[in-house]
Short mmCIF file of C-alpha atoms in Angstrom, two decimals:
data_model
loop_
_atom_site.label_atom_id
_atom_site.label_comp_id
_atom_site.label_asym_id
_atom_site.label_seq_id
_atom_site.Cartn_x
_atom_site.Cartn_y
_atom_site.Cartn_z
CA UNK A 1 0.00 0.00 0.00
CA UNK A 2 1.14 3.55 -0.65
CA UNK A 3 1.63 6.21 1.99
CA UNK A 4 -1.71 7.79 1.02
CA UNK A 5 -3.83 4.75 1.81
CA UNK A 6 -5.67 4.12 5.03
CA UNK A 7 -6.75 0.96 6.70
CA UNK A 8 -10.44 0.26 5.86
CA UNK A 9 -12.91 1.23 8.58
CA UNK A 10 -14.68 -2.08 8.31
CA UNK A 11 -14.80 -5.09 6.05
CA UNK A 12 -17.75 -7.31 5.29
CA UNK A 13 -15.91 -10.62 5.42
CA UNK A 14 -13.73 -12.51 7.85
CA UNK A 15 -10.14 -13.59 7.30
CA UNK A 16 -10.40 -16.74 9.34
CA UNK A 17 -7.43 -18.52 7.74
CA UNK A 18 -5.02 -15.61 7.67
CA UNK A 19 -1.66 -16.62 9.20
CA UNK A 20 0.46 -13.53 8.40
CA UNK A 21 -0.53 -9.86 8.44
CA UNK A 22 1.83 -7.04 7.43
CA UNK A 23 0.61 -3.45 7.95
CA UNK A 24 3.13 -1.05 6.44
CA UNK A 25 3.19 2.61 5.41
CA UNK A 26 -0.50 3.31 5.85
CA UNK A 27 -2.62 5.57 8.06
CA UNK A 28 -4.11 3.59 10.95
CA UNK A 29 -7.34 5.04 12.39
CA UNK A 30 -8.84 4.66 15.82
CA UNK A 31 -11.19 1.93 14.64
CA UNK A 32 -8.25 -0.40 14.00
CA UNK A 33 -9.57 -2.82 16.70
CA UNK A 34 -12.67 -3.42 14.56
CA UNK A 35 -10.42 -4.48 11.71
CA UNK A 36 -8.60 -6.90 14.00
CA UNK A 37 -11.91 -8.50 14.95
CA UNK A 38 -12.23 -9.70 11.34
CA UNK A 39 -8.95 -11.63 11.63
CA UNK A 40 -9.22 -15.26 12.64
CA UNK A 41 -7.29 -16.84 15.47
CA UNK A 42 -4.99 -18.64 13.02
CA UNK A 43 -2.80 -15.53 12.82
CA UNK A 44 0.83 -16.41 13.58
CA UNK A 45 2.82 -13.38 12.39
CA UNK A 46 1.92 -9.69 12.81
CA UNK A 47 4.15 -6.91 11.47
CA UNK A 48 3.29 -3.22 11.95
CA UNK A 49 5.83 -0.93 10.27
CA UNK A 50 6.09 2.77 9.42
CA UNK A 51 2.57 3.74 10.49
CA UNK A 52 1.02 6.29 12.84
CA UNK A 53 -0.26 3.50 15.08
CA UNK A 54 -0.03 4.36 18.79
CA UNK A 55 -1.56 1.18 20.18
CA UNK A 56 -3.65 2.71 22.94
CA UNK A 57 -6.85 2.17 20.93
CA UNK A 58 -6.58 -1.52 21.83
CA UNK A 59 -7.46 -0.80 25.46
CA UNK A 60 -10.38 -3.01 26.40
CA UNK A 61 -9.90 -5.22 23.33
CA UNK A 62 -11.18 -8.64 24.40
CA UNK A 63 -9.97 -10.87 21.60
CA UNK A 64 -6.83 -12.96 22.08
CA UNK A 65 -4.66 -14.26 19.24
CA UNK A 66 -3.73 -17.51 20.90
CA UNK A 67 -1.57 -18.71 18.00
CA UNK A 68 0.36 -15.50 17.35
CA UNK A 69 4.06 -16.36 17.63
CA UNK A 70 5.90 -13.44 16.03
CA UNK A 71 5.32 -9.70 16.57
CA UNK A 72 7.41 -7.03 14.82
CA UNK A 73 6.93 -3.33 15.64
CA UNK A 74 9.10 -0.93 13.64
CA UNK A 75 9.09 2.87 13.15
CA UNK A 76 5.55 3.56 14.35
CA UNK A 77 4.25 6.05 16.94
CA UNK A 78 3.63 3.37 19.55
CA UNK A 79 3.60 4.56 23.16
CA UNK A 80 4.54 2.51 26.18
CA UNK A 81 0.85 2.15 27.10
CA UNK A 82 0.16 1.15 23.52
CA UNK A 83 2.90 -1.49 23.74
CA UNK A 84 1.23 -2.92 26.83
CA UNK A 85 -2.09 -3.22 24.99
CA UNK A 86 -0.50 -4.84 21.93
CA UNK A 87 1.31 -7.41 24.04
CA UNK A 88 -1.91 -8.28 25.90
CA UNK A 89 -3.59 -9.63 22.78
CA UNK A 90 -0.85 -12.19 22.16
CA UNK A 91 1.03 -12.69 25.43
CA UNK A 92 -0.08 -16.30 25.78
CA UNK A 93 1.63 -17.65 22.65
CA UNK A 94 4.22 -15.04 21.62
CA UNK A 95 7.65 -16.56 20.92
CA UNK A 96 9.44 -13.79 19.02
CA UNK A 97 9.23 -10.06 19.75
CA UNK A 98 11.13 -7.40 17.78
CA UNK A 99 10.80 -3.76 18.83
CA UNK A 100 12.37 -0.99 16.72
CA UNK A 101 10.57 1.95 18.26
CA UNK A 102 12.85 4.87 19.11
CA UNK A 103 10.35 6.52 21.47
CA UNK A 104 9.81 3.53 23.73
CA UNK A 105 11.95 3.56 26.87
CA UNK A 106 10.08 0.82 28.71
CA UNK A 107 8.91 3.11 31.51
CA UNK A 108 6.52 2.49 33.22
CA UNK A 109 6.25 -1.07 31.90
CA UNK A 110 6.46 -2.39 35.44
CA UNK A 111 2.71 -1.88 35.74
CA UNK A 112 2.02 -4.50 33.08
CA UNK A 113 0.03 -7.46 34.42
CA UNK A 114 0.66 -9.97 31.62
CA UNK A 115 3.45 -12.48 31.18
CA UNK A 116 5.40 -13.63 28.15
CA UNK A 117 5.99 -17.17 29.31
CA UNK A 118 6.60 -18.61 25.83
CA UNK A 119 8.90 -15.88 24.52
CA UNK A 120 12.17 -17.27 23.17
CA UNK A 121 13.53 -14.38 21.05
CA UNK A 122 13.62 -10.70 22.08
CA UNK A 123 15.26 -8.05 19.86
CA UNK A 124 15.19 -4.46 21.14
CA UNK A 125 18.41 -3.27 19.47
CA UNK A 126 16.60 -0.48 17.62
CA UNK A 127 14.73 0.82 20.65
CA UNK A 128 15.44 3.45 23.32
CA UNK A 129 14.88 1.25 26.36
CA UNK A 130 16.24 2.58 29.63
CA UNK A 131 17.88 0.30 32.17
CA UNK A 132 14.77 0.25 34.37
CA UNK A 133 12.47 -0.18 31.35
CA UNK A 134 14.50 -3.09 30.03
CA UNK A 135 14.59 -4.68 33.48
CA UNK A 136 10.79 -4.32 33.69
CA UNK A 137 10.35 -5.97 30.29
CA UNK A 138 12.67 -8.82 31.23
CA UNK A 139 10.76 -9.35 34.48
CA UNK A 140 7.58 -10.34 32.62
CA UNK A 141 9.38 -12.82 30.37
CA UNK A 142 9.36 -16.47 31.38
CA UNK A 143 12.19 -18.99 31.54
CA UNK A 144 11.91 -19.93 27.84
CA UNK A 145 13.89 -16.85 26.67
CA UNK A 146 16.94 -18.03 24.73
CA UNK A 147 17.98 -15.08 22.56
CA UNK A 148 18.28 -11.43 23.59
CA UNK A 149 19.57 -8.71 21.27
CA UNK A 150 20.25 -5.46 23.09
CA UNK A 151 21.01 -1.90 22.04
CA UNK A 152 23.94 0.04 23.35
CA UNK A 153 22.91 3.19 25.18
CA UNK A 154 25.27 5.05 27.41
CA UNK A 155 23.00 4.88 30.45
CA UNK A 156 21.94 1.28 29.94
CA UNK A 157 25.07 -0.17 31.53
CA UNK A 158 26.14 2.61 33.87
CA UNK A 159 25.84 0.10 36.66
CA UNK A 160 25.39 -3.68 36.62
CA UNK A 161 21.71 -3.70 37.58
CA UNK A 162 20.35 -6.09 34.94
CA UNK A 163 20.27 -9.70 36.07
CA UNK A 164 18.73 -12.61 34.18
CA UNK A 165 18.54 -15.60 36.54
CA UNK A 166 15.53 -17.30 34.97
CA UNK A 167 17.15 -19.24 32.17
CA UNK A 168 20.66 -20.62 31.98
CA UNK A 169 20.25 -21.12 28.21
CA UNK A 170 19.70 -17.43 27.48
CA UNK A 171 21.80 -16.13 24.57
CA UNK A 172 22.55 -12.41 24.47
CA UNK A 173 23.60 -10.65 21.27
CA UNK A 174 24.98 -7.15 21.85
CA UNK A 175 25.92 -4.41 19.39
CA UNK A 176 28.18 -2.21 21.50
CA UNK A 177 28.23 1.39 20.24
CA UNK A 178 30.89 3.84 21.36
CA UNK A 179 30.56 6.56 23.97
CA UNK A 180 33.53 8.30 22.42
CA UNK A 181 35.66 7.91 25.55
CA UNK A 182 38.06 5.08 26.33
CA UNK A 183 37.23 5.15 30.03
CA UNK A 184 33.47 5.34 29.49
CA UNK A 185 33.58 2.46 27.02
CA UNK A 186 35.68 0.30 29.33
CA UNK A 187 33.41 1.03 32.31
CA UNK A 188 30.28 0.32 30.29
CA UNK A 189 31.71 -2.94 28.98
CA UNK A 190 32.73 -3.90 32.49
CA UNK A 191 29.22 -3.33 33.86
CA UNK A 192 27.62 -5.04 30.89
CA UNK A 193 29.84 -8.10 31.28
CA UNK A 194 29.11 -8.29 35.00
CA UNK A 195 25.38 -8.13 34.32
CA UNK A 196 25.17 -10.47 31.36
CA UNK A 197 28.54 -12.25 31.29
CA UNK A 198 27.63 -15.91 31.15
CA UNK A 199 24.74 -15.26 28.76
CA UNK A 200 26.58 -13.26 26.07
CA UNK A 201 27.04 -15.31 22.91
CA UNK A 202 27.74 -12.55 20.39
CA UNK A 203 29.55 -9.22 20.79
CA UNK A 204 29.94 -6.62 18.05
CA UNK A 205 31.95 -3.39 18.27
CA UNK A 206 31.82 -0.94 15.33
CA UNK A 207 34.58 1.18 13.81
CA UNK A 208 34.21 4.11 16.23
CA UNK A 209 34.53 2.02 19.38
CA UNK A 210 37.69 3.01 21.26
CA UNK A 211 38.77 0.75 24.12
CA UNK A 212 42.34 0.73 25.35
CA UNK A 213 42.44 -1.15 28.64
CA UNK A 214 40.56 -2.36 31.68
CA UNK A 215 39.22 -5.71 30.46
CA UNK A 216 41.76 -8.32 31.48
CA UNK A 217 41.31 -7.57 35.18
CA UNK A 218 37.53 -8.01 35.13
CA UNK A 219 36.24 -10.67 37.57
CA UNK A 220 33.94 -12.14 34.92
CA UNK A 221 33.99 -14.93 32.38
CA UNK A 222 32.30 -14.78 28.99
CA UNK A 223 32.06 -18.54 29.11
CA UNK A 224 29.39 -18.84 26.40
CA UNK A 225 30.74 -16.27 23.96
CA UNK A 226 30.72 -17.73 20.43
CA UNK A 227 31.20 -14.74 18.12
CA UNK A 228 33.29 -11.57 18.32
CA UNK A 229 32.94 -8.91 15.59
CA UNK A 230 35.68 -6.26 15.72
CA UNK A 231 35.62 -5.19 12.07
CA UNK A 232 37.14 -1.69 11.71
CA UNK A 233 37.34 -1.49 15.50
CA UNK A 234 39.89 0.77 17.19
CA UNK A 235 40.38 -1.66 20.04
CA UNK A 236 43.98 -1.76 21.27
CA UNK A 237 46.25 -4.73 21.80
CA UNK A 238 45.79 -4.59 25.57
CA UNK A 239 42.00 -4.42 25.33
CA UNK A 240 41.86 -7.25 22.76
CA UNK A 241 44.06 -9.42 24.91
CA UNK A 242 41.84 -8.67 27.90
CA UNK A 243 38.68 -9.52 25.94
CA UNK A 244 40.16 -12.79 24.68
CA UNK A 245 41.47 -13.58 28.16
CA UNK A 246 37.97 -13.47 29.73
CA UNK A 247 36.34 -15.26 26.76
CA UNK A 248 35.52 -18.92 27.10
CA UNK A 249 36.88 -21.82 25.09
CA UNK A 250 33.62 -22.03 23.09
CA UNK A 251 34.53 -19.10 20.83
CA UNK A 252 33.85 -20.11 17.20
CA UNK A 253 34.13 -16.88 15.22
CA UNK A 254 36.64 -14.03 15.50
CA UNK A 255 36.50 -11.13 13.04
CA UNK A 256 39.35 -8.61 13.29
CA UNK A 257 38.97 -7.26 9.76
CA UNK A 258 40.70 -3.91 9.22
CA UNK A 259 41.32 -3.38 12.91
CA UNK A 260 44.53 -1.77 14.17
CA UNK A 261 46.00 -4.79 15.92
CA UNK A 262 49.60 -5.96 15.52
CA UNK A 263 49.17 -9.19 17.47
CA UNK A 264 52.52 -9.01 19.23
CA UNK A 265 50.94 -8.84 22.69
CA UNK A 266 48.68 -11.86 22.21
CA UNK A 267 51.22 -14.49 23.22
CA UNK A 268 50.36 -16.53 26.28
CA UNK A 269 46.94 -17.59 25.00
CA UNK A 270 48.11 -20.81 23.34
CA UNK A 271 45.30 -23.30 22.81
CA UNK A 272 42.75 -20.91 24.31
CA UNK A 273 40.11 -21.48 21.60
CA UNK A 274 40.05 -25.14 20.47
CA UNK A 275 36.59 -24.65 18.88
CA UNK A 276 37.40 -21.60 16.76
CA UNK A 277 36.31 -22.36 13.20
CA UNK A 278 36.58 -18.96 11.49
CA UNK A 279 39.38 -16.40 11.88
CA UNK A 280 39.27 -13.21 9.81
CA UNK A 281 42.20 -10.78 9.91
CA UNK A 282 41.92 -9.38 6.39
CA UNK A 283 42.95 -5.78 5.91
CA UNK A 284 44.88 -5.67 9.20
CA UNK A 285 47.76 -3.60 7.84
CA UNK A 286 49.56 -3.53 11.19
CA UNK A 287 49.43 -7.28 11.77
CA UNK A 288 52.96 -8.66 12.04
CA UNK A 289 54.23 -12.15 11.25
CA UNK A 290 54.80 -12.83 14.93
CA UNK A 291 51.30 -11.48 15.64
CA UNK A 292 49.82 -13.92 13.13
CA UNK A 293 51.75 -16.72 14.81
CA UNK A 294 50.26 -15.66 18.16
CA UNK A 295 46.75 -15.71 16.67
CA UNK A 296 47.19 -19.14 15.11
CA UNK A 297 48.54 -20.81 18.25
CA UNK A 298 45.34 -19.69 20.01
CA UNK A 299 43.35 -21.83 17.55
CA UNK A 300 42.66 -25.52 17.73
CA UNK A 301 41.85 -28.39 15.40
CA UNK A 302 38.39 -27.04 14.45
CA UNK A 303 39.68 -24.12 12.35
CA UNK A 304 37.99 -24.23 8.94
CA UNK A 305 38.46 -20.74 7.48
CA UNK A 306 41.43 -18.38 7.63
CA UNK A 307 41.31 -15.01 5.86
CA UNK A 308 44.52 -12.95 5.78
CA UNK A 309 44.09 -11.16 2.47
CA UNK A 310 45.27 -7.56 2.09
CA UNK A 311 47.82 -7.73 4.92
CA UNK A 312 51.59 -7.32 4.99
CA UNK A 313 52.21 -10.86 6.20
CA UNK A 314 55.02 -12.90 4.63
CA UNK A 315 54.34 -16.01 6.72
CA UNK A 316 58.03 -16.66 7.37
CA UNK A 317 57.38 -17.32 11.08
CA UNK A 318 54.99 -20.13 10.20
CA UNK A 319 57.75 -22.62 9.41
CA UNK A 320 58.02 -23.25 13.15
CA UNK A 321 54.25 -23.64 13.56
CA UNK A 322 53.91 -26.93 15.40
CA UNK A 323 50.17 -27.28 14.91
CA UNK A 324 47.79 -29.16 12.65
CA UNK A 325 44.46 -27.81 11.38
CA UNK A 326 42.83 -30.98 10.05
CA UNK A 327 39.45 -29.32 9.32
CA UNK A 328 40.74 -26.34 7.32
CA UNK A 329 38.70 -25.80 4.16
CA UNK A 330 39.74 -22.36 2.92
CA UNK A 331 42.88 -20.23 3.05
CA UNK A 332 42.70 -16.70 1.66
CA UNK A 333 46.22 -15.28 1.40
CA UNK A 334 45.61 -12.97 -1.55
CA UNK A 335 47.27 -9.55 -1.74
CA UNK A 336 49.79 -10.40 0.98
CA UNK A 337 53.57 -10.72 0.95
CA UNK A 338 53.45 -14.47 1.45
CA UNK A 339 56.59 -16.27 0.33
CA UNK A 340 57.24 -19.92 -0.48
CA UNK A 341 58.46 -20.51 3.06
CA UNK A 342 55.34 -19.00 4.57
CA UNK A 343 53.07 -20.97 2.27
CA UNK A 344 54.95 -24.17 3.04
CA UNK A 345 54.54 -23.63 6.76
CA UNK A 346 50.80 -23.00 6.51
CA UNK A 347 50.14 -25.86 4.07
CA UNK A 348 52.14 -28.23 6.24
CA UNK A 349 49.85 -27.34 9.13
CA UNK A 350 46.72 -27.77 6.99
CA UNK A 351 44.81 -31.01 6.72
CA UNK A 352 43.88 -32.92 3.59
CA UNK A 353 40.37 -31.38 3.50
CA UNK A 354 41.61 -28.05 2.11
CA UNK A 355 39.29 -27.07 -0.76
CA UNK A 356 39.99 -23.42 -1.63
CA UNK A 357 43.39 -21.72 -1.77
CA UNK A 358 43.66 -18.08 -2.81
CA UNK A 359 47.21 -16.81 -3.45
CA UNK A 360 46.63 -13.94 -5.87
CA UNK A 361 49.20 -11.11 -5.90
CA UNK A 362 51.63 -12.90 -3.55
CA UNK A 363 55.40 -13.39 -3.78
CA UNK A 364 55.36 -17.16 -4.22
CA UNK A 365 57.25 -18.99 -6.96
CA UNK A 366 55.60 -22.35 -6.27
CA UNK A 367 58.89 -24.15 -5.61
CA UNK A 368 57.85 -25.88 -2.40
CA UNK A 369 57.72 -29.51 -1.31
CA UNK A 370 55.39 -30.44 1.53
CA UNK A 371 54.88 -34.17 1.05
CA UNK A 372 51.08 -34.20 0.90
CA UNK A 373 48.30 -33.92 -1.66
CA UNK A 374 45.11 -31.96 -1.02
CA UNK A 375 41.65 -32.12 -2.58
CA UNK A 376 41.52 -28.56 -3.88
CA UNK A 377 38.54 -27.43 -5.92
CA UNK A 378 39.61 -23.77 -6.31
CA UNK A 379 43.13 -22.36 -6.76
CA UNK A 380 43.88 -18.72 -7.56
CA UNK A 381 47.40 -17.64 -8.54
CA UNK A 382 46.35 -14.47 -10.34
CA UNK A 383 48.99 -11.77 -10.40
CA UNK A 384 51.74 -13.98 -8.97
CA UNK A 385 54.57 -12.46 -11.00
CA UNK A 386 57.23 -14.73 -9.48
CA UNK A 387 55.39 -17.92 -10.43
CA UNK A 388 57.32 -20.14 -12.87
CA UNK A 389 56.21 -23.05 -15.04
CA UNK A 390 58.04 -25.45 -12.74
CA UNK A 391 56.49 -23.85 -9.69
CA UNK A 392 53.01 -24.09 -11.21
CA UNK A 393 53.56 -27.76 -12.01
CA UNK A 394 54.72 -28.36 -8.47
CA UNK A 395 51.66 -26.63 -6.97
CA UNK A 396 49.29 -28.50 -9.26
CA UNK A 397 50.91 -31.73 -8.16
CA UNK A 398 49.75 -30.93 -4.62
CA UNK A 399 46.18 -30.00 -5.55
CA UNK A 400 44.84 -33.49 -6.19
CA UNK A 401 42.62 -34.55 -9.07
CA UNK A 402 39.44 -32.59 -8.30
CA UNK A 403 40.42 -29.04 -9.26
CA UNK A 404 37.42 -27.20 -10.74
CA UNK A 405 38.69 -23.61 -10.96
CA UNK A 406 42.21 -22.39 -11.78
CA UNK A 407 43.01 -18.68 -12.11
CA UNK A 408 46.40 -17.89 -13.69
CA UNK A 409 45.57 -14.42 -14.99
CA UNK A 410 48.34 -11.81 -15.17
CA UNK A 411 51.15 -14.28 -14.45
CA UNK A 412 54.37 -14.71 -16.42
CA UNK A 413 54.03 -18.40 -17.13
CA UNK A 414 55.04 -19.71 -20.56
CA UNK A 415 53.20 -22.97 -20.36
CA UNK A 416 55.89 -24.85 -22.26
CA UNK A 417 57.64 -25.79 -19.05
CA UNK A 418 54.69 -27.95 -18.01
CA UNK A 419 55.40 -30.37 -20.84
CA UNK A 420 59.16 -30.20 -20.37
CA UNK A 421 58.91 -31.13 -16.69
CA UNK A 422 56.47 -33.93 -17.45
CA UNK A 423 53.85 -32.48 -15.12
CA UNK A 424 51.66 -35.46 -14.10
CA UNK A 425 48.58 -33.42 -13.29
CA UNK A 426 45.06 -34.65 -13.98
CA UNK A 427 42.67 -31.75 -14.72
CA UNK A 428 39.69 -33.81 -15.82
CA UNK A 429 37.40 -31.98 -13.34
CA UNK A 430 38.48 -28.50 -14.41
CA UNK A 431 35.51 -26.24 -15.27
CA UNK A 432 37.08 -22.78 -15.19
CA UNK A 433 40.53 -21.78 -16.48
CA UNK A 434 41.40 -18.07 -16.48
CA UNK A 435 44.46 -16.96 -18.49
CA UNK A 436 43.62 -13.28 -18.92
CA UNK A 437 46.69 -11.07 -19.21
CA UNK A 438 49.18 -13.98 -19.49
CA UNK A 439 51.35 -12.13 -22.01
CA UNK A 440 54.22 -14.61 -21.86
CA UNK A 441 52.02 -17.63 -22.58
CA UNK A 442 52.96 -19.27 -25.90
CA UNK A 443 50.73 -21.15 -28.31
CA UNK A 444 52.67 -24.35 -27.60
CA UNK A 445 52.38 -23.73 -23.86
CA UNK A 446 48.62 -23.28 -24.17
#
């Protein structure tokens, strides 16, 4: 419906089988309750978005939607009293509640008489809930709550007043926005961790978040933390070390993309995260070779994905890496300074399951011997100016017989050397071969 349309005052039929209702960008009049009376009790999903709906017109509304499981309220004019009335019509069955209403603080929600005993998913990231308002909302939610996505407001974590003792399985997802001050951020994080610590499963800090210290000494444990997003974050080495120090061994995802870390101060956390499956450090221009080594020794045998592209890493320190990553599936080393020695060290540590290897614009020649054959499906050597025919043959000899995609664009290979060296490579599965910009490639080599 367009912005000029209004909800009909009444309709002459009943929508008894309607299971999903989306009301968006229309004018909602005071007789909206009459419209709801025409909706059957089969309704499971209700979305009200970008309207003038306040919600208070539902006061005294007797009908209950006993099967309504999902309620989404976004960018309306809903008041706190209106929110109470909306919740009343579906409090028995509601399992998922998303509130993106900037004018709702949650006060005085403590006067609400209903209970959300079946609620499993609560997302109030886009709201303006105060600490007391959020606490009041949490107090009416039963022990089934498993997922909680919170906003970051400066006053929300000024003191650790929020406690969630009802459900040990509660998962909290927090998008931590910056206060602009190192001390304020550290204090807010400290209070937030003390309030929610064991329940936090996901933590995200944006580019403007500045934290320099004060985390390692916290008397808390983020024992259920699974994901850390620090993309573009200005977090310092000390703060990162502190955050990792209080994180539990269940961490599965660590994103440091384009952060300022060097990694040199991360030693001492060897084997800390045996369940880490995805490590992203792409674009970390300050990351050193020793820092990468410190990051890798934190990982365990579950690592599946490692992204280091667009860094200044050569990988030379990896020759001494005494670890094995048997589950590794993808290595992205493109646009780095990786050398043959670095590649050898990382491939030696990789298991036979490796499927995708990206080496574009690196310093490798391909003249390495590692004594194992992988099952690669994708190999990119684009822009590897030091790559020779012999080196290419050697690398292909390690790829296995299931290669589907091979990118050799903008290399200096001749191609003739493959025949001269008797390269015993089987490319029967190859589907994509890219030779764009291979100016040295001869007809015989092709």
